[in-house]
Amino acid sequence: MDLPFEPYRIKVVERIHRVSPQERARLLEEAGYNVFKIPSAAIYVDLLTDSGTSAMSDRQWAAMMTGDEAYAQSRSFVEFEEVVRGIFGYRHVIPTHQGRAAEGLLFATQVKPGQVVPSNIHFDTTRANVEHVGGIALDCVADEGLDPKLEAPFKGDMSLAKLKAAFEKYGAERIPLVMLTITNNSGGGQPVSLANIREVSAFCCEMGVPLIFDACRFAENAWFIQQREAGYADKSIDEICAEVFACGDGCTMSAKKDALVNIGGFVCLNDDQWALELTNLLILREGFPTYGGLAGRDLAAIAQGLREVMDPEYLAYRIGQVARLGRHLDELEVPYLHPAGGHAIYLDARAALPHIPQEQFPAQVFTAALYLEGGVRAVEIGSLMFDHLDPDTGAVVHPALELVRLAVPRRVYTHTQLDYVAEICARVMRNGPRLRGLEITYAPPALRHFTATLRPVAGGPF
Ligand SMILES: *Cc1c(COP(=O)(O)O)cnc(C)c1O
């Protein structure tokens, strides 16, 4: 049997509803064809994000009850610090309320205006936090990571040639640190190999520049290394993580991903001076260094979540569930970015809806149609999110890809519910030729995809 077996049984359930097609049509229109505006109560399967949407275990809930809420030096912090150190191995562990707060502290203290931070691909909050302090966020992913059809095991790898070119162009003194995002979220949730991590690390050492991991999906990345990279099949997830993090000088982390909690984050660092500078800002922005914007119970839940995420049976189920959704979509001939990512599938809306031009937002059309057809919520990663103006000509530039991301929350949906999602995707494909494009009726000046409203272009029902 080819099923990813769930290494758990369900103890608590949450009622969800399938609202009627008429109700969905009404809600979609009221939301201006923007699924961010649809009430969660009217959604059947919510694949908007895998961030903060995990189901916690009985042990995590138990840890919440026994969390220590002391302001300073709480027992829960001591436990959290011990578990984090055990996995990541860095000297300083600094809690924050979520990932972007960790990034904000790191870049605000270590990046000066005009300095450059290379990464494989910066996640949007990472890029925004670098740019907020006047830095330049540079993407250096290897070319194969940019080819949506290519089947390759480590499409998150950084191009060493691009990284070296950045050092030649800007000089090491303008590069305060290098980042590696594992797995590479903005590049399709694709993993980074240990060979690449070693290579990047060796180069950073040679240049005297620290390497910091954006470690949100570190355990999923380690699982891919174990499964796909020669020489790692017999190593444990703990051993692989130890090898990965020994190549760097620290990490930022959103615990809302691989720590299996609904809120939280942290920064780890080896350098005493950097840690001191971050901690001073932490006290101003987040809180005392032993809670950093979190409750004691949150720290306790993170500690337990980190123990659970290292379980190879959990990881086989987790990555297996996403891969299984991918295989199902292959059978139904729904096009997506290959191979399936660790946490998400990225549907290729241009291939699915070739009759809709990019200025009419094909990925947003597909996203809206998924809701209309089956109460499934995904997220558009295409022109609505990424259109920008050419600084020289003022013309609108569309992104290369029109994607619809189906991000799978951890331990939340059954195989049956994901089978349903695949069927709904196929139904949208079948109705595709009848779907009309969308036009914007309102858009704010920045990050418009969150709050923009749209309507079908003249001449057709949606
Ligand atoms: C989610 C995420 C972040 C930001 O974390 P938040 O907890 O949402 O602030 C940073 N990097 C990557 C790769 C992420 O996926």
Coordinates of C-alpha atoms and ligand atoms in Angstrom, one line a residue:
M1 CA 0.0 0.0 0.0
D2 CA 1.4 3.4 -1.1
L3 CA -0.1 5.5 1.7
P4 CA 1.8 7.9 3.9
F5 CA 0.6 6.5 7.2
E6 CA -0.5 9.0 9.8
P7 CA 1.6 8.4 12.9
Y8 CA -1.2 9.7 15.2
R9 CA -4.9 9.3 15.8
I10 CA -7.4 12.2 16.2
K11 CA -8.4 13.2 19.8
V12 CA -10.0 16.6 19.3
V13 CA -11.9 17.6 16.2
E14 CA -13.1 21.0 14.9
R15 CA -16.4 21.2 13.0
I16 CA -16.1 22.7 9.5
H17 CA -18.8 23.3 6.9
R18 CA -19.4 23.1 3.2
V19 CA -21.5 26.1 2.5
S20 CA -23.9 25.9 -0.6
P21 CA -22.7 26.8 -4.1
Q22 CA -25.1 29.8 -4.1
E23 CA -23.6 31.0 -0.8
R24 CA -20.1 30.6 -2.1
A25 CA -20.9 32.6 -5.2
R26 CA -22.4 35.4 -3.1
L27 CA -19.4 35.5 -0.7
L28 CA -16.9 35.5 -3.5
E29 CA -18.6 38.4 -5.2
E30 CA -18.9 40.3 -1.9
A31 CA -15.2 39.6 -1.3
G32 CA -14.3 41.2 -4.6
Y33 CA -12.9 37.8 -5.9
N34 CA -10.2 38.1 -3.2
V35 CA -10.1 35.0 -1.0
F36 CA -8.3 36.9 1.8
K37 CA -11.7 38.5 2.5
I38 CA -13.7 35.3 2.7
P39 CA -14.7 34.4 6.3
S40 CA -12.8 31.3 7.5
A41 CA -16.2 29.8 8.7
A42 CA -17.3 29.6 5.0
I43 CA -14.2 27.6 3.9
Y44 CA -14.1 23.8 3.7
V45 CA -10.4 23.1 3.1
D46 CA -8.1 26.0 3.9
L47 CA -4.7 25.8 2.1
L48 CA -4.0 29.5 2.3
T49 CA -0.8 28.8 4.4
D50 CA 1.0 26.2 6.4
S51 CA 2.1 29.0 8.8
G52 CA 0.7 28.9 12.3
T53 CA -2.0 26.4 11.1
S54 CA -0.5 23.2 12.6
A55 CA -2.6 20.9 14.8
M56 CA -0.8 20.7 18.2
S57 CA -0.4 17.3 19.9
D58 CA -1.8 16.2 23.2
R59 CA 1.7 16.6 24.6
Q60 CA 1.9 20.2 23.4
W61 CA -1.4 21.0 24.9
A62 CA -0.3 19.4 28.1
A63 CA 2.9 21.5 28.0
M64 CA 0.7 24.6 27.6
M65 CA -1.0 23.8 30.9
T66 CA 2.3 23.3 32.8
G67 CA 4.0 26.3 31.2
D68 CA 5.8 28.6 33.6
E69 CA 4.7 32.2 33.3
A70 CA 7.5 33.8 35.4
Y71 CA 8.7 37.0 33.9
A72 CA 12.3 36.1 34.1
Q73 CA 14.2 32.8 33.9
S74 CA 11.0 30.7 33.6
R75 CA 11.3 27.0 33.6
S76 CA 9.6 26.9 30.1
F77 CA 12.4 29.1 28.7
V78 CA 15.1 26.8 30.2
E79 CA 13.4 23.9 28.5
F80 CA 12.9 25.8 25.2
E81 CA 16.6 26.9 25.2
E82 CA 17.8 23.3 25.9
V83 CA 15.8 21.8 23.1
V84 CA 16.7 24.5 20.6
R85 CA 20.4 24.2 21.5
G86 CA 20.2 20.5 21.2
I87 CA 19.0 20.7 17.6
F88 CA 20.7 23.9 16.2
G89 CA 23.8 23.8 18.3
Y90 CA 24.3 27.6 18.6
R91 CA 25.3 29.3 21.8
H92 CA 22.7 32.1 22.1
V93 CA 18.9 31.4 21.8
I94 CA 16.7 34.5 21.5
P95 CA 12.9 34.0 21.5
T96 CA 10.7 36.3 19.4
H97 CA 6.9 36.4 18.7
Q98 CA 7.3 35.1 15.2
G99 CA 9.8 34.8 12.3
R100 CA 9.7 38.3 10.9
A101 CA 10.5 39.7 14.4
A102 CA 13.6 37.5 14.4
E103 CA 14.6 38.9 11.0
G104 CA 13.8 42.4 12.0
L105 CA 16.2 42.2 15.0
L106 CA 19.0 40.6 12.9
F107 CA 18.8 43.1 10.1
A108 CA 18.2 46.2 12.2
T109 CA 21.3 45.5 14.1
Q110 CA 23.7 44.0 11.5
V111 CA 22.7 45.5 8.1
K112 CA 23.6 49.1 7.3
P113 CA 22.0 51.2 4.4
G114 CA 23.6 50.2 1.1
Q115 CA 24.8 46.8 2.3
V116 CA 23.9 43.6 0.5
V117 CA 22.4 40.3 1.8
P118 CA 22.5 37.4 -0.6
S119 CA 20.2 34.4 -0.2
N120 CA 19.0 31.5 -2.4
I121 CA 15.6 33.3 -2.5
H122 CA 14.6 35.7 0.2
F123 CA 11.2 35.1 1.6
D124 CA 9.0 38.2 1.3
T125 CA 9.3 39.2 5.0
T126 CA 13.0 38.7 4.9
R127 CA 13.4 40.8 1.8
A128 CA 11.1 43.5 3.3
N129 CA 13.1 43.6 6.5
V130 CA 16.4 43.9 4.7
E131 CA 15.0 46.7 2.5
H132 CA 13.4 48.4 5.5
V133 CA 16.9 49.1 6.9
G134 CA 18.1 50.3 3.5
G135 CA 19.8 47.1 2.5
I136 CA 19.7 45.2 -0.8
A137 CA 18.2 41.7 -0.8
L138 CA 19.8 39.6 -3.5
D139 CA 18.5 36.3 -4.8
C140 CA 21.2 33.8 -5.9
V141 CA 19.3 30.5 -6.5
A142 CA 20.8 28.2 -9.1
D143 CA 19.1 28.4 -12.5
E144 CA 17.6 25.0 -12.2
G145 CA 15.5 26.3 -9.3
L146 CA 13.8 28.7 -11.8
D147 CA 12.7 26.1 -14.3
P148 CA 9.2 25.0 -13.3
K149 CA 9.2 21.7 -15.3
L150 CA 12.6 20.4 -14.4
E151 CA 12.6 17.4 -12.1
A152 CA 15.7 17.8 -9.8
P153 CA 16.3 16.8 -6.2
F154 CA 17.6 20.1 -4.8
K155 CA 16.1 23.0 -6.6
G156 CA 16.6 25.2 -3.6
D157 CA 20.4 25.2 -4.0
M158 CA 22.3 28.5 -4.2
S159 CA 24.4 29.2 -7.2
L160 CA 28.0 29.6 -6.0
A161 CA 28.8 31.4 -9.2
K162 CA 26.0 34.0 -8.5
L163 CA 27.2 34.3 -4.9
K164 CA 30.8 34.8 -6.0
A165 CA 29.7 37.4 -8.6
A166 CA 27.9 39.3 -5.8
F167 CA 31.1 39.4 -3.7
E168 CA 33.1 40.6 -6.7
K169 CA 30.5 43.3 -7.5
Y170 CA 30.0 44.6 -4.0
G171 CA 33.0 43.5 -2.1
A172 CA 33.0 41.5 1.2
E173 CA 32.9 44.6 3.3
R174 CA 29.4 45.5 1.9
I175 CA 28.1 42.0 2.7
P176 CA 27.4 41.6 6.4
L177 CA 26.0 38.1 6.1
V178 CA 24.8 35.5 3.7
M179 CA 21.4 33.7 4.2
L180 CA 20.2 30.3 3.1
T181 CA 16.5 29.5 3.2
I182 CA 15.8 25.9 4.0
T183 CA 13.5 24.8 2.4
N184 CA 13.3 27.5 -0.2
N185 CA 9.7 28.7 0.3
S186 CA 9.6 31.3 -2.4
G187 CA 11.1 28.9 -4.9
G188 CA 8.4 26.3 -4.5
G189 CA 9.4 24.8 -1.1
Q190 CA 12.4 23.1 -2.7
P191 CA 15.2 21.7 -0.5
V192 CA 18.8 22.7 -0.3
S193 CA 21.4 19.9 -0.4
L194 CA 24.1 19.4 2.3
A195 CA 26.7 19.5 -0.5
N196 CA 25.5 23.0 -1.4
I197 CA 25.3 24.1 2.2
R198 CA 28.9 23.0 2.7
E199 CA 30.1 24.7 -0.4
V200 CA 28.4 28.0 0.5
S201 CA 29.7 27.7 4.0
A202 CA 33.3 27.2 2.9
F203 CA 33.1 30.2 0.6
C204 CA 31.6 32.4 3.4
C205 CA 34.4 31.2 5.8
E206 CA 37.0 32.2 3.1
M207 CA 35.3 35.6 2.8
G208 CA 35.0 36.0 6.6
V209 CA 31.3 36.6 6.3
P210 CA 28.8 34.7 8.6
L211 CA 26.2 32.3 7.1
I212 CA 22.8 32.5 8.7
F213 CA 20.0 30.0 7.9
D214 CA 16.4 31.0 7.5
A215 CA 15.5 27.7 9.1
C216 CA 11.6 27.7 9.1
R217 CA 11.4 24.3 7.4
F218 CA 14.7 22.8 8.6
A219 CA 13.3 19.4 9.5
E220 CA 11.5 19.0 6.2
N221 CA 14.8 20.0 4.5
A222 CA 16.7 17.4 6.5
W223 CA 14.2 14.7 5.5
F224 CA 14.8 15.5 1.8
I225 CA 18.6 15.3 2.4
Q226 CA 18.1 11.9 4.0
Q227 CA 15.9 10.6 1.2
R228 CA 17.6 12.2 -1.8
E229 CA 21.3 13.0 -1.1
A230 CA 23.9 10.2 -1.6
G231 CA 25.5 9.2 1.7
Y232 CA 22.6 10.3 4.0
A233 CA 20.1 7.4 3.9
D234 CA 21.5 5.9 7.1
K235 CA 21.9 9.2 9.0
S236 CA 19.2 10.3 11.5
I237 CA 17.3 13.5 11.1
D238 CA 19.2 14.8 14.3
E239 CA 22.6 14.0 12.7
I240 CA 21.7 15.7 9.5
C241 CA 20.4 18.8 11.3
A242 CA 23.6 18.9 13.3
E243 CA 25.7 18.7 10.1
V244 CA 23.6 21.4 8.5
F245 CA 23.8 23.9 11.3
A246 CA 27.4 23.3 12.0
C247 CA 28.0 24.9 8.6
G248 CA 26.6 28.2 9.7
D249 CA 26.8 30.9 12.4
G250 CA 23.2 31.2 13.4
C251 CA 19.6 31.0 12.2
T252 CA 16.3 32.8 12.2
M253 CA 13.2 30.7 12.7
S254 CA 9.4 31.0 12.5
A255 CA 8.1 28.4 14.9
K256 CA 4.8 28.7 13.1
K257 CA 6.3 26.2 10.5
D258 CA 8.4 23.3 11.7
A259 CA 8.0 23.9 15.5
L260 CA 4.3 22.8 15.0
V261 CA 2.8 25.7 17.0
N262 CA 0.4 28.6 16.1
I263 CA 2.7 31.4 17.1
G264 CA 6.4 31.9 18.0
G265 CA 9.9 32.3 16.6
F266 CA 13.6 32.7 17.6
V267 CA 17.1 33.7 16.5
C268 CA 20.2 31.6 17.3
L269 CA 23.7 33.0 17.1
N270 CA 27.2 32.0 18.0
D271 CA 28.7 35.5 18.1
D272 CA 28.5 37.1 21.6
Q273 CA 28.6 40.7 20.3
W274 CA 25.8 40.1 17.7
A275 CA 23.7 38.4 20.4
L276 CA 24.2 41.3 22.8
E277 CA 23.1 43.8 20.1
L278 CA 20.1 41.8 19.2
T279 CA 19.1 41.2 22.8
N280 CA 19.3 44.9 23.6
L281 CA 16.8 45.6 20.8
L282 CA 14.7 42.6 21.8
I283 CA 14.1 44.2 25.2
L284 CA 12.9 47.3 23.5
R285 CA 10.7 45.6 20.9
E286 CA 9.6 42.2 22.1
G287 CA 10.3 41.7 25.8
F288 CA 12.7 40.3 28.4
P289 CA 15.3 37.9 26.9
T290 CA 13.7 34.8 28.5
Y291 CA 10.3 35.3 26.9
G292 CA 10.8 37.6 23.8
G293 CA 7.1 38.4 23.1
L294 CA 5.8 35.0 24.0
A295 CA 4.0 33.5 27.0
G296 CA 5.8 30.8 28.9
R297 CA 3.3 28.2 27.7
D298 CA 4.2 29.1 24.1
L299 CA 7.8 28.4 24.7
A300 CA 6.8 25.1 26.3
A301 CA 4.7 24.2 23.2
I302 CA 7.6 25.1 20.9
A303 CA 10.0 22.9 22.8
Q304 CA 7.6 19.9 22.5
G305 CA 6.8 20.7 18.9
L306 CA 10.5 20.7 18.0
R307 CA 10.9 17.2 19.6
E308 CA 8.0 15.9 17.5
V309 CA 9.1 17.4 14.2
M310 CA 12.3 15.4 14.3
D311 CA 10.4 12.1 14.3
P312 CA 11.1 10.4 10.9
E313 CA 7.6 8.8 10.9
Y314 CA 6.1 12.2 11.2
L315 CA 8.3 13.6 8.4
A316 CA 7.6 10.6 6.1
Y317 CA 3.8 11.2 6.6
R318 CA 4.1 15.0 6.2
I319 CA 6.2 15.1 3.0
G320 CA 4.4 12.0 1.8
Q321 CA 1.0 13.7 2.1
V322 CA 2.1 16.6 0.0
A323 CA 3.7 14.3 -2.5
R324 CA 0.6 12.2 -2.7
L325 CA -1.5 15.3 -3.5
G326 CA 1.0 15.9 -6.3
R327 CA 0.6 12.4 -7.7
H328 CA -3.1 12.7 -7.6
L329 CA -2.9 16.0 -9.6
D330 CA -0.6 14.3 -12.1
E331 CA -3.2 11.6 -12.6
L332 CA -5.8 14.3 -13.2
E333 CA -3.5 16.2 -15.5
V334 CA -3.5 19.4 -13.4
P335 CA -0.2 21.2 -14.1
Y336 CA 2.0 22.2 -11.2
L337 CA 5.6 23.1 -10.5
H338 CA 7.7 20.0 -10.3
P339 CA 8.7 18.3 -8.1
A340 CA 6.2 18.8 -5.3
G341 CA 7.6 20.9 -2.5
G342 CA 7.8 19.9 1.1
H343 CA 4.9 22.0 2.4
A344 CA 3.0 23.0 -0.7
I345 CA 2.0 22.4 -4.3
Y346 CA 2.3 25.3 -6.7
L347 CA -0.3 25.0 -9.5
D348 CA 0.7 26.5 -12.9
A349 CA -2.2 28.8 -13.8
R350 CA -0.8 29.9 -17.1
A351 CA -0.7 26.3 -18.3
A352 CA -4.2 25.6 -16.8
L353 CA -5.9 28.7 -18.2
P354 CA -3.9 29.6 -21.4
H355 CA -6.8 31.8 -22.7
I356 CA -6.5 34.3 -19.9
P357 CA -3.8 37.0 -20.4
Q358 CA -1.6 37.9 -17.5
E359 CA -3.1 41.4 -17.2
Q360 CA -6.4 39.5 -16.3
F361 CA -4.8 37.6 -13.4
P362 CA -5.1 33.9 -14.4
A363 CA -3.8 32.7 -11.1
Q364 CA -6.3 34.8 -9.2
V365 CA -9.0 33.5 -11.5
F366 CA -8.0 29.9 -10.7
T367 CA -7.8 30.7 -6.9
A368 CA -11.3 32.3 -7.0
A369 CA -12.7 29.3 -9.0
L370 CA -11.3 26.9 -6.5
Y371 CA -13.4 28.6 -3.8
L372 CA -16.5 28.8 -6.0
E373 CA -16.2 25.2 -7.1
G374 CA -15.5 23.6 -3.8
G375 CA -15.0 26.0 -0.9
V376 CA -11.2 25.4 -1.1
R377 CA -8.9 28.4 -0.3
A378 CA -5.5 28.7 -1.9
V379 CA -3.3 31.7 -2.5
E380 CA -2.4 33.5 -5.7
I381 CA 1.3 34.0 -6.4
G382 CA 1.2 35.7 -9.7
S383 CA 0.5 39.1 -11.2
L384 CA -1.8 40.3 -8.5
M385 CA 1.0 39.8 -6.0
F386 CA 4.1 40.6 -8.0
D387 CA 3.3 43.0 -10.9
H388 CA 5.6 46.0 -10.8
L389 CA 6.5 49.0 -12.9
D390 CA 9.7 49.1 -14.9
P391 CA 11.7 51.9 -13.3
D392 CA 13.0 53.1 -16.7
T393 CA 9.9 52.8 -18.9
G394 CA 7.1 52.9 -16.4
A395 CA 5.5 49.9 -18.1
V396 CA 3.9 47.1 -16.1
V397 CA 6.1 44.1 -15.7
H398 CA 4.4 40.7 -15.0
P399 CA 6.1 37.9 -13.0
A400 CA 7.5 35.0 -15.0
L401 CA 5.1 32.5 -13.4
E402 CA 1.4 32.6 -12.5
L403 CA 1.1 30.2 -9.5
V404 CA -1.6 29.1 -7.2
R405 CA -0.1 27.7 -3.9
L406 CA -1.8 24.9 -2.1
A407 CA 0.0 25.0 1.3
V408 CA -0.8 22.0 3.4
P409 CA -1.2 22.7 7.2
R410 CA 0.6 20.1 9.3
R411 CA -1.4 17.2 10.9
V412 CA -4.7 19.0 10.0
Y413 CA -6.4 17.5 6.9
T414 CA -7.1 13.9 6.0
H415 CA -6.1 12.2 2.8
T416 CA -9.8 12.2 1.9
Q417 CA -9.9 16.0 2.2
L418 CA -6.8 16.4 0.0
D419 CA -8.3 13.9 -2.5
Y420 CA -11.3 16.3 -2.6
V421 CA -9.0 19.3 -3.2
A422 CA -7.4 17.4 -6.2
E423 CA -10.8 16.7 -7.6
I424 CA -11.9 20.3 -7.3
C425 CA -8.6 21.4 -9.1
A426 CA -9.5 19.0 -11.9
R427 CA -13.1 20.4 -12.1
V428 CA -11.7 24.0 -12.3
M429 CA -9.5 22.8 -15.2
R430 CA -12.5 21.2 -17.0
N431 CA -14.5 24.4 -16.6
G432 CA -11.4 26.5 -17.5
P433 CA -12.3 27.5 -21.0
R434 CA -15.5 29.1 -19.6
L435 CA -13.7 31.1 -17.0
R436 CA -13.3 34.9 -17.7
G437 CA -10.4 37.0 -16.5
L438 CA -10.6 39.5 -13.7
E439 CA -10.0 43.3 -13.5
I440 CA -9.1 45.4 -10.4
T441 CA -11.7 47.7 -8.9
Y442 CA -9.6 48.7 -5.9
A443 CA -6.0 48.3 -5.1
P444 CA -3.9 49.8 -2.2
P445 CA -0.5 51.2 -3.1
A446 CA 1.5 48.4 -1.5
L447 CA 1.0 44.6 -0.9
R448 CA -2.2 44.9 -2.9
H449 CA -3.0 41.2 -3.1
F450 CA -4.2 41.2 0.6
T451 CA -6.9 43.8 0.2
A452 CA -7.5 44.4 -3.5
T453 CA -11.0 43.9 -5.0
L454 CA -11.7 42.6 -8.5
R455 CA -14.6 41.7 -10.8
P456 CA -14.9 39.6 -13.9
V457 CA -14.0 41.4 -17.1
A458 CA -16.9 42.6 -19.2
G459 CA -18.6 40.1 -21.4
G460 CA -19.1 37.0 -19.3
P461 CA -20.2 35.4 -16.1
F462 CA -17.3 34.3 -14.0
Ligands
LIG1 C1 7.0 32.3 7.3 C2 8.4 32.5 6.9 C3 9.1 33.6 7.5 C4 8.4 34.6 8.4 O1 7.9 34.1 9.5 P1 6.6 34.7 10.3 O2 6.5 33.8 11.5 O3 5.4 34.5 9.3 O4 6.8 36.1 10.6 C5 10.4 33.8 7.1 N1 11.0 33.0 6.2 C6 10.3 31.9 5.7 C7 11.0 31.0 4.7 C8 9.0 31.7 6.0 O5 8.4 30.7 5.4

